[in-house]
Amino acid sequence: MYKILIAEDETEMKKLLVKYIKREEPDLEVVGSASNGKEALALTEAEHPDIVLTDISMPVMDGLVFLEETAKRKLPLKAVIISGYDEFEYARKAIALGVSDYLLKPFEPEELKSVLEKIKGELDRQKNFLNNMQMLKEKANVNEAALKEQVLRDIIVGKHIFERPDLRFLDIEADFYCIALLKMPLCAASEVWKIEKRENVEELVKILRDGCLPRGIEVHGLGLENNGVALILTGYAPEKQQFFYKVKNGLEHFQNSMEKYYDIQLICILGRVYQEWNGLAASYGEAIQEWRGLSSSNRKMIVYGEKKDEDSSGEEDLSRKIKNLKDRIILSVQMGQEKNSIEYLDELFQVYASISPKKIDFVAISAEELVYMVFNEIEKRGIILDKEKTNDEIQKQIKERLHNASLLEIKEVLRQYFSVCHRLFSENQKKRQTEQIVENVKNLIEDNLDYEDLTLEWIADRLHFSSTYIRQIFKQKTGERIMEYVIRKRMERAGRLLMETDMKIQKITEMCGYSNQRYFASSFKKYYDCTPTDFKKMVNKDQTGKENRKDE
């Protein structure tokens, strides 16, 4: 069981959150609720919650200052922030502080449940990783695993193989291949936890597969001497560059997760991508070459062939700034915040403009990576960009437009692309919201069919929407008026009870939300074209006939 703390200045909202978690999350214990950041900080120090659900705008001490204070005092927790659309800038700053997730008001219970489930999964993996690593060995046949490992080692070191190995047996049959080295800086190396030990390699690979690498990418790990692991990365993608982006982004996510959740810093060195399995030896050699030439542990991600300026610290600052702006653009596009994304895009291109004209190819590649990052979010949500063309075709078309384009042309291509994406993300979000509202209406009706005053106004009040809005979206999504739906569900329940039970009609009348049996009988007759009594007789007659036929 994990402990959770709620910080929310709106009393009704705070009560709803506490009530929901106690009812729907049995594996979470609410250890306290606070009305401001100061109270939340005191409770955090006293109760040591695993999760904190905090609003941003609170009196005395706001959510951002509260999170900063927990970080300063090194209080380990997973933070989820709550924000309104008009607090977008505050939410962005909180995300920069390293919160686990955010919820935008108003949010549905399912959204909160999804966020909490994700965080509980992260806590489970963290606990599992730190306390039970020795228990997580694969159950595969030891001899077969050893044989696979030896063949993979032979392949990456270029040991002569007389014939093509069985790639299916090795689980490396793919379109693209590359090697990544994971190394722990000497200052961070531990005698207790050695990255190259078999059980640790297996756990790292499991983390990569479960939540870091995207679909279509497979990984195998081999322990190396002196705090190192060689990752064999294989997979499928429309183009080599897209495969490279998937691998690089997945590994960066993995590095950030290891540092954030396990306090383990890893340097990653990535060799080039090849289209044949025997290119793995070359990719491994390139990664080793980069590792041996590494003079600083400040660089976390190193890609073979990337040029390094003399002022490497300035380049790293520039890379961080570009990455930060890209992350802000992605978040803005996802939220449909067109004004913010355009502002960040302008800022990004000011940075690009400051780069030497000789590096225009880098700008094009960086812009293409940004397109892919947005495209990846589109794929996750199942959004269709165009009815006439596939998403892959559109992405390929954008890539072609970026090729040999000027800085001004690249910016215009991205602006047009994001303009379409803003609209589609907003429509997708509204569609999911309205579908969820309709589902909530149906569930509320189903749970209260026995309530006589089950009216449109009552339903709207319970869901905190106007009755006009509820009526419109329900009719739009179902083609049925709400009260028609209520009557239909009541009549279906009445028919089911008459068929399956021996209840008296008066009792069924009450269970279907009617206090007047005569009014119930009138509604029933309109729906079934017979009275409840006649319906029951027909059911009994039909059942008797079936029993007689069985006896014969």
XYZ file of C-alpha atoms in Angstrom:
552
model
C 0.000 0.000 0.000
C 1.228 3.495 -0.868
C 0.504 6.714 1.034
C -1.016 9.735 -0.707
C -1.406 13.361 0.413
C -3.876 15.855 -1.113
C -3.222 19.615 -1.206
C -6.230 21.600 -2.507
C -7.674 24.899 -1.265
C -11.186 24.302 -2.677
C -12.995 22.461 0.114
C -15.518 20.671 -2.116
C -12.835 19.556 -4.580
C -10.648 18.313 -1.732
C -13.517 16.289 -0.245
C -14.307 14.757 -3.648
C -10.675 13.742 -4.181
C -10.399 12.171 -0.719
C -13.720 10.369 -1.161
C -12.806 9.086 -4.627
C -9.393 7.732 -3.559
C -10.785 6.030 -0.460
C -13.544 4.414 -2.534
C -11.767 3.580 -5.780
C -8.105 3.120 -4.783
C -7.944 0.494 -1.998
C -4.163 0.224 -2.331
C -3.707 3.947 -1.558
C -3.928 5.341 1.981
C -4.897 9.014 2.312
C -2.577 10.204 5.102
C -3.772 13.800 5.072
C -5.330 16.691 3.207
C -4.084 20.278 3.241
C -5.591 23.616 2.196
C -2.282 25.277 1.327
C 1.327 24.466 0.578
C 2.545 25.222 4.113
C 0.172 22.674 5.647
C 1.086 20.196 2.897
C 4.811 20.606 3.625
C 4.307 19.929 7.338
C 2.196 16.836 6.575
C 4.768 15.619 4.064
C 7.555 15.823 6.640
C 5.402 14.060 9.233
C 3.751 11.354 7.114
C 6.293 10.798 4.286
C 3.696 10.169 1.544
C 4.698 8.310 -1.613
C 2.387 10.426 -3.791
C 1.272 14.061 -3.496
C -1.710 15.385 -5.443
C -1.442 19.191 -5.313
C -3.183 22.196 -6.785
C -0.964 25.018 -8.060
C -2.954 28.069 -6.926
C -3.238 27.959 -3.120
C -2.997 30.633 -0.394
C -0.039 31.053 2.033
C 2.250 28.819 -0.060
C 1.364 27.777 -3.624
C 1.944 24.356 -5.160
C 5.147 25.357 -6.975
C 6.854 26.656 -3.828
C 5.661 23.559 -1.970
C 7.295 21.286 -4.579
C 10.496 23.335 -4.489
C 10.636 22.972 -0.706
C 10.148 19.193 -0.856
C 12.997 19.004 -3.360
C 15.281 21.148 -1.180
C 14.552 18.946 1.835
C 15.112 15.817 -0.279
C 11.688 14.382 0.509
C 11.182 11.479 -1.936
C 7.729 11.564 -3.514
C 5.824 11.422 -6.785
C 3.993 14.676 -7.434
C 0.864 15.187 -9.553
C -0.206 18.780 -10.131
C -3.709 20.092 -10.788
C -4.054 23.143 -13.000
C -6.628 25.118 -14.940
C -6.109 26.147 -18.558
C -5.412 29.731 -17.462
C -2.536 28.432 -15.356
C -0.669 26.818 -18.238
C 2.582 28.698 -17.571
C 2.528 27.579 -13.934
C 1.909 23.983 -14.993
C 4.845 24.134 -17.384
C 7.152 25.379 -14.617
C 5.994 22.593 -12.331
C 6.719 20.033 -15.025
C 10.223 21.497 -15.267
C 10.574 20.788 -11.522
C 10.165 17.091 -12.263
C 6.549 16.312 -11.363
C 5.330 12.902 -12.429
C 2.161 14.092 -14.196
C -0.461 16.825 -14.377
C -4.243 17.055 -14.581
C -6.118 19.927 -16.187
C -9.362 21.079 -14.574
C -12.007 19.931 -15.129
C -10.868 16.315 -15.289
C -12.787 13.041 -15.248
C -12.338 10.327 -12.577
C -10.923 8.042 -15.285
C -8.123 10.547 -15.971
C -7.182 10.622 -12.283
C -7.329 6.839 -12.129
C -5.055 6.547 -15.173
C -2.465 8.908 -13.654
C -2.530 7.122 -10.285
C -2.221 3.713 -11.947
C 0.820 4.921 -13.901
C 2.499 6.281 -10.758
C 1.742 3.140 -8.763
C 3.337 1.161 -11.578
C 6.451 3.350 -11.378
C 6.599 2.902 -7.595
C 6.201 -0.844 -7.998
C 9.030 -0.978 -10.523
C 11.249 1.195 -8.352
C 10.624 -0.958 -5.304
C 11.099 -4.081 -7.359
C 14.328 -2.778 -8.872
C 15.904 -1.753 -5.572
C 14.795 -4.616 -3.332
C 14.221 -7.676 -5.471
C 16.700 -7.502 -8.345
C 18.118 -10.933 -7.495
C 14.605 -12.442 -7.840
C 13.973 -11.192 -11.397
C 15.976 -13.704 -13.460
C 14.337 -14.973 -16.607
C 12.813 -18.435 -16.467
C 14.127 -19.352 -19.909
C 16.354 -22.410 -20.317
C 19.785 -21.488 -18.965
C 21.753 -23.374 -21.597
C 19.800 -21.812 -24.479
C 20.203 -18.325 -22.988
C 23.936 -18.896 -22.599
C 24.235 -20.041 -26.213
C 22.331 -16.984 -27.494
C 24.512 -14.691 -25.417
C 27.712 -16.229 -26.761
C 26.601 -15.932 -30.410
C 25.547 -12.297 -29.866
C 28.933 -11.538 -28.306
C 30.673 -13.131 -31.307
C 28.590 -10.989 -33.683
C 29.304 -7.627 -32.043
C 33.051 -8.188 -31.704
C 33.264 -9.307 -35.353
C 34.381 -12.844 -34.610
C 34.409 -14.796 -37.863
C 31.146 -16.672 -38.466
C 31.177 -19.052 -41.405
C 27.482 -18.812 -42.136
C 24.599 -16.484 -41.419
C 23.279 -17.148 -37.868
C 19.650 -18.011 -37.193
C 18.345 -14.489 -36.607
C 14.932 -15.751 -35.465
C 16.546 -17.945 -32.811
C 18.531 -14.917 -31.651
C 15.411 -12.657 -31.787
C 17.254 -10.060 -33.877
C 15.586 -10.421 -37.275
C 14.822 -6.831 -38.334
C 15.266 -4.031 -40.873
C 17.730 -1.968 -38.828
C 20.499 -2.681 -36.320
C 22.682 -0.623 -33.982
C 24.657 -0.820 -30.728
C 24.400 1.404 -27.671
C 26.849 1.271 -24.767
C 25.680 2.045 -21.238
C 28.453 3.110 -18.910
C 28.524 4.324 -15.315
C 30.933 7.227 -14.656
C 33.812 6.176 -12.396
C 32.651 8.657 -9.775
C 29.241 6.912 -9.676
C 30.442 3.297 -9.926
C 29.572 1.124 -6.954
C 31.158 -2.031 -5.613
C 27.749 -3.136 -4.359
C 25.683 -2.591 -7.536
C 27.588 -3.492 -10.692
C 25.761 -2.734 -13.924
C 27.455 -5.551 -15.859
C 26.157 -8.368 -13.613
C 23.753 -10.644 -15.475
C 20.748 -10.048 -13.220
C 21.214 -6.279 -13.435
C 21.540 -6.378 -17.218
C 18.307 -8.384 -17.415
C 16.492 -5.862 -15.234
C 17.739 -2.910 -17.296
C 16.534 -4.608 -20.486
C 13.146 -5.259 -18.859
C 12.778 -1.566 -17.949
C 13.710 -0.560 -21.501
C 11.147 -2.937 -23.017
C 8.329 -2.146 -20.605
C 8.184 1.621 -20.738
C 11.008 3.350 -22.604
C 11.445 2.005 -26.111
C 8.526 2.473 -28.551
C 6.772 -0.327 -30.408
C 8.810 -1.998 -33.097
C 12.124 -1.758 -31.231
C 13.669 -4.850 -29.595
C 16.648 -4.839 -27.231
C 19.128 -7.412 -25.914
C 21.775 -6.692 -23.280
C 25.301 -8.031 -22.780
C 27.355 -7.243 -19.694
C 30.803 -5.742 -20.301
C 33.784 -5.389 -18.019
C 34.294 -2.235 -15.973
C 30.724 -1.077 -15.360
C 29.349 -1.404 -18.857
C 26.503 -2.931 -20.883
C 26.221 -3.353 -24.652
C 22.643 -2.993 -25.917
C 21.798 -4.636 -29.242
C 18.905 -2.607 -30.689
C 16.928 -3.965 -33.635
C 13.592 -3.110 -35.172
C 11.409 -1.817 -37.949
C 10.673 1.677 -39.253
C 9.824 3.251 -42.630
C 13.315 4.819 -42.778
C 16.695 4.532 -41.075
C 16.511 8.043 -39.621
C 13.133 7.346 -38.039
C 14.534 4.168 -36.434
C 17.434 6.265 -35.097
C 15.073 8.832 -33.565
C 13.007 6.117 -31.897
C 16.103 4.513 -30.373
C 17.686 7.808 -29.275
C 14.490 9.182 -27.706
C 13.819 5.870 -25.952
C 17.333 5.734 -24.489
C 17.135 9.355 -23.299
C 13.826 8.535 -21.587
C 15.519 5.519 -19.990
C 18.467 7.611 -18.743
C 16.136 10.198 -17.206
C 14.044 7.490 -15.515
C 17.085 5.750 -14.044
C 18.378 9.010 -12.619
C 14.999 10.222 -11.387
C 13.652 7.028 -9.833
C 16.771 5.034 -8.931
C 19.415 7.786 -8.577
C 21.592 5.948 -11.130
C 23.465 8.071 -13.671
C 24.294 6.408 -16.981
C 26.251 7.603 -20.008
C 24.924 6.296 -23.327
C 27.087 6.012 -26.469
C 25.212 5.236 -29.681
C 26.840 3.717 -32.776
C 25.502 4.189 -36.292
C 22.430 2.377 -37.659
C 22.937 -0.413 -40.216
C 20.523 -2.369 -42.410
C 22.275 -5.754 -42.052
C 22.944 -7.843 -38.943
C 26.696 -7.911 -39.643
C 26.742 -4.118 -39.297
C 26.438 -4.638 -35.521
C 30.224 -5.163 -35.288
C 30.884 -1.810 -36.956
C 28.292 -0.058 -34.754
C 29.889 -1.602 -31.640
C 33.364 -0.487 -32.757
C 32.086 3.068 -33.303
C 30.518 3.194 -29.834
C 33.730 1.887 -28.226
C 35.741 4.486 -30.160
C 33.552 7.302 -28.843
C 33.793 5.940 -25.291
C 37.580 5.809 -25.361
C 37.739 9.383 -26.637
C 35.367 10.722 -23.962
C 37.021 13.429 -21.865
C 34.059 14.578 -19.751
C 31.198 12.845 -17.929
C 28.920 15.871 -18.411
C 27.604 14.527 -21.722
C 24.946 11.909 -21.075
C 24.059 11.016 -24.688
C 26.873 10.638 -27.233
C 26.190 9.770 -30.868
C 28.987 8.530 -33.093
C 29.940 11.055 -35.755
C 28.480 14.124 -34.064
C 30.941 17.020 -34.402
C 32.200 18.574 -31.193
C 33.162 22.264 -31.077
C 36.039 23.452 -28.927
C 33.552 25.184 -26.678
C 31.735 21.972 -25.752
C 30.053 23.481 -22.681
C 28.466 26.176 -24.867
C 27.233 23.530 -27.297
C 25.731 21.509 -24.455
C 23.900 24.604 -23.187
C 22.584 25.190 -26.704
C 21.449 21.554 -27.002
C 19.659 21.768 -23.669
C 17.932 24.978 -24.722
C 16.793 23.423 -28.024
C 15.528 20.299 -26.233
C 13.683 22.390 -23.650
C 11.972 24.458 -26.352
C 11.018 21.318 -28.276
C 9.462 19.835 -25.141
C 7.467 23.035 -24.607
C 6.275 22.991 -28.229
C 5.164 19.364 -27.925
C 3.223 20.093 -24.731
C 1.608 23.187 -26.260
C 0.539 21.290 -29.384
C -0.909 18.476 -27.266
C -2.916 21.003 -25.256
C -4.085 22.832 -28.380
C -2.309 25.964 -27.112
C -1.543 27.437 -30.550
C -0.389 30.836 -29.269
C 2.139 29.271 -26.900
C 3.501 26.837 -29.457
C 4.007 29.599 -32.037
C 5.864 31.691 -29.448
C 8.121 28.750 -28.591
C 8.631 28.024 -32.290
C 9.752 31.626 -32.844
C 12.136 31.304 -29.914
C 13.468 27.997 -31.246
C 14.222 29.533 -34.623
C 16.001 32.426 -32.982
C 18.306 29.799 -31.487
C 18.645 28.061 -34.871
C 19.467 31.429 -36.476
C 22.329 31.917 -34.009
C 23.957 28.705 -35.232
C 26.572 28.934 -37.948
C 25.124 28.673 -41.499
C 27.500 25.736 -41.950
C 25.258 23.788 -39.588
C 22.020 24.202 -41.533
C 21.955 20.421 -41.986
C 21.797 20.098 -38.200
C 18.823 22.485 -38.142
C 17.001 20.409 -40.767
C 17.641 17.191 -38.818
C 16.566 18.855 -35.562
C 13.362 20.118 -37.208
C 12.696 16.645 -38.621
C 13.116 15.191 -35.145
C 10.530 17.684 -33.846
C 8.094 16.560 -36.568
C 8.645 12.952 -35.535
C 8.057 13.777 -31.849
C 4.682 15.365 -32.680
C 3.914 12.514 -35.071
C 4.610 10.012 -32.281
C 2.014 11.715 -30.048
C -0.462 11.652 -32.951
C 0.067 7.906 -33.404
C -0.468 7.277 -29.672
C -3.906 8.918 -29.860
C -4.924 7.254 -33.138
C -5.419 10.628 -34.851
C -5.762 10.631 -38.656
C -4.103 13.672 -40.220
C -5.740 13.426 -43.641
C -8.549 11.343 -45.140
C -6.776 11.015 -48.489
C -3.236 10.184 -47.294
C -1.799 7.974 -44.587
C 0.065 9.513 -41.661
C 3.311 7.927 -42.909
C 2.835 9.503 -46.333
C 2.318 12.928 -44.787
C 5.389 12.553 -42.594
C 7.470 11.534 -45.627
C 6.129 14.526 -47.552
C 7.118 16.910 -44.743
C 10.583 15.377 -44.607
C 11.012 15.970 -48.347
C 10.006 19.618 -47.929
C 12.582 20.048 -45.162
C 15.361 18.650 -47.357
C 17.560 21.479 -48.727
C 15.124 24.086 -47.345
C 16.186 27.464 -45.985
C 15.687 28.378 -42.327
C 12.670 30.501 -43.297
C 11.151 27.627 -45.302
C 11.725 25.128 -42.488
C 9.927 27.423 -40.049
C 6.952 27.837 -42.398
C 6.682 24.050 -42.930
C 6.591 23.489 -39.165
C 4.115 26.330 -38.616
C 1.699 24.851 -41.179
C 2.107 21.350 -39.742
C 1.478 22.496 -36.166
C -1.545 24.517 -37.255
C -3.200 21.299 -38.447
C -2.058 19.405 -35.359
C -3.503 22.002 -32.950
C -6.940 21.604 -34.459
C -6.785 17.800 -34.500
C -5.509 17.515 -30.924
C -8.240 19.904 -29.718
C -10.938 17.985 -31.609
C -9.607 14.686 -30.283
C -9.612 16.013 -26.727
C -13.156 17.401 -27.050
C -14.356 14.155 -28.614
C -12.925 12.090 -25.778
C -14.406 14.480 -23.216
C -17.906 14.385 -24.722
C -17.800 10.604 -25.106
C -16.826 10.297 -21.459
C -19.619 12.661 -20.386
C -22.197 10.570 -22.298
C -20.805 7.419 -20.686
C -21.080 9.078 -17.258
C -24.706 10.014 -17.985
C -25.510 6.406 -18.918
C -23.815 5.050 -15.795
C -25.623 7.550 -13.571
C -28.964 6.597 -15.102
C -28.251 2.864 -14.766
C -27.371 3.260 -11.081
C -30.488 5.336 -10.305
C -33.315 3.785 -12.331
C -35.252 3.267 -9.089
C -35.118 7.004 -8.268
C -38.461 8.575 -9.140
C -37.060 12.095 -9.677
C -34.461 10.964 -12.220
C -34.770 14.024 -14.454
C -32.499 15.825 -16.907
C -31.936 18.609 -14.365
C -31.023 16.093 -11.631
C -28.528 14.350 -13.923
C -26.939 17.651 -15.020
C -26.622 18.802 -11.412
C -24.859 15.585 -10.387
C -22.390 15.889 -13.269
C -21.846 19.643 -12.768
C -22.907 20.661 -16.290
C -25.829 22.680 -17.567
C -28.932 20.718 -18.535
C -28.838 22.282 -22.031
C -25.285 21.058 -22.615
C -26.060 17.535 -21.341
C -29.220 17.329 -23.471
C -27.409 18.469 -26.636
C -24.339 16.222 -26.455
C -26.373 13.157 -25.410
C -28.714 13.590 -28.379
C -25.769 14.290 -30.673
C -23.834 11.175 -29.601
C -26.691 8.670 -29.160
C -29.483 10.005 -31.385
C -31.845 9.602 -28.411
C -33.264 12.101 -25.928
C -32.201 11.558 -22.331
C -35.686 10.959 -20.925
C -36.467 8.592 -23.810
C -33.326 6.701 -22.834
C -34.407 6.669 -19.142
C -37.846 5.269 -20.003
C -36.320 2.645 -22.306
C -33.853 1.477 -19.636
C -36.632 1.368 -17.024
C -38.851 -0.691 -19.291
C -35.975 -3.044 -20.140
C -35.389 -3.548 -16.414
C -39.104 -4.143 -15.845
C -39.264 -6.748 -18.607
C -36.146 -8.478 -17.305
C -37.496 -8.631 -13.736
C -40.862 -10.007 -14.923
C -39.067 -12.683 -16.943
C -36.414 -13.702 -14.428
C -38.043 -13.234 -10.997
C -41.263 -13.850 -9.120
C -41.418 -10.299 -7.739
C -44.795 -8.673 -7.390
C -45.628 -5.980 -9.898
C -45.797 -3.342 -7.133
C -42.182 -4.126 -6.150
C -41.034 -3.997 -9.789
C -42.860 -0.681 -10.151
C -40.764 0.781 -7.323
C -37.507 -0.698 -8.641
C -38.140 1.036 -11.948
C -38.645 4.459 -10.385
C -42.422 4.675 -10.327
C -44.506 5.360 -7.214
C -47.828 4.985 -9.054
C -48.508 1.455 -10.337
C -51.165 2.674 -12.762
C -48.741 5.155 -14.352
C -46.094 2.382 -14.550
C -48.604 0.049 -16.275
C -49.447 2.796 -18.789
C -45.772 3.334 -19.666
C -45.193 -0.413 -19.849
C -48.089 -0.891 -22.268
C -46.823 1.865 -24.551
C -43.423 0.155 -24.685
C -44.424 -3.548 -24.888
C -47.975 -3.181 -26.271
C -49.353 -5.189 -23.345
C -49.863 -4.774 -19.594
C -47.324 -6.088 -17.048
C -49.826 -8.750 -15.982
C -50.323 -9.998 -19.566
C -46.538 -9.923 -20.115
C -46.009 -12.107 -17.033
C -48.693 -14.561 -18.178
C -47.023 -14.866 -21.602
C -43.659 -15.500 -19.950
C -45.131 -18.197 -17.669
C -46.940 -19.806 -20.591
C -43.782 -19.877 -22.666
C -41.764 -21.411 -19.820
C -44.452 -24.052 -19.207
C -44.426 -24.964 -22.898
C -40.654 -25.400 -22.881
C -40.844 -27.656 -19.806
C -43.552 -29.819 -21.441
C -41.460 -30.222 -24.583
C -38.501 -31.341 -22.437
C -40.664 -33.940 -20.689
C -41.781 -35.346 -24.044
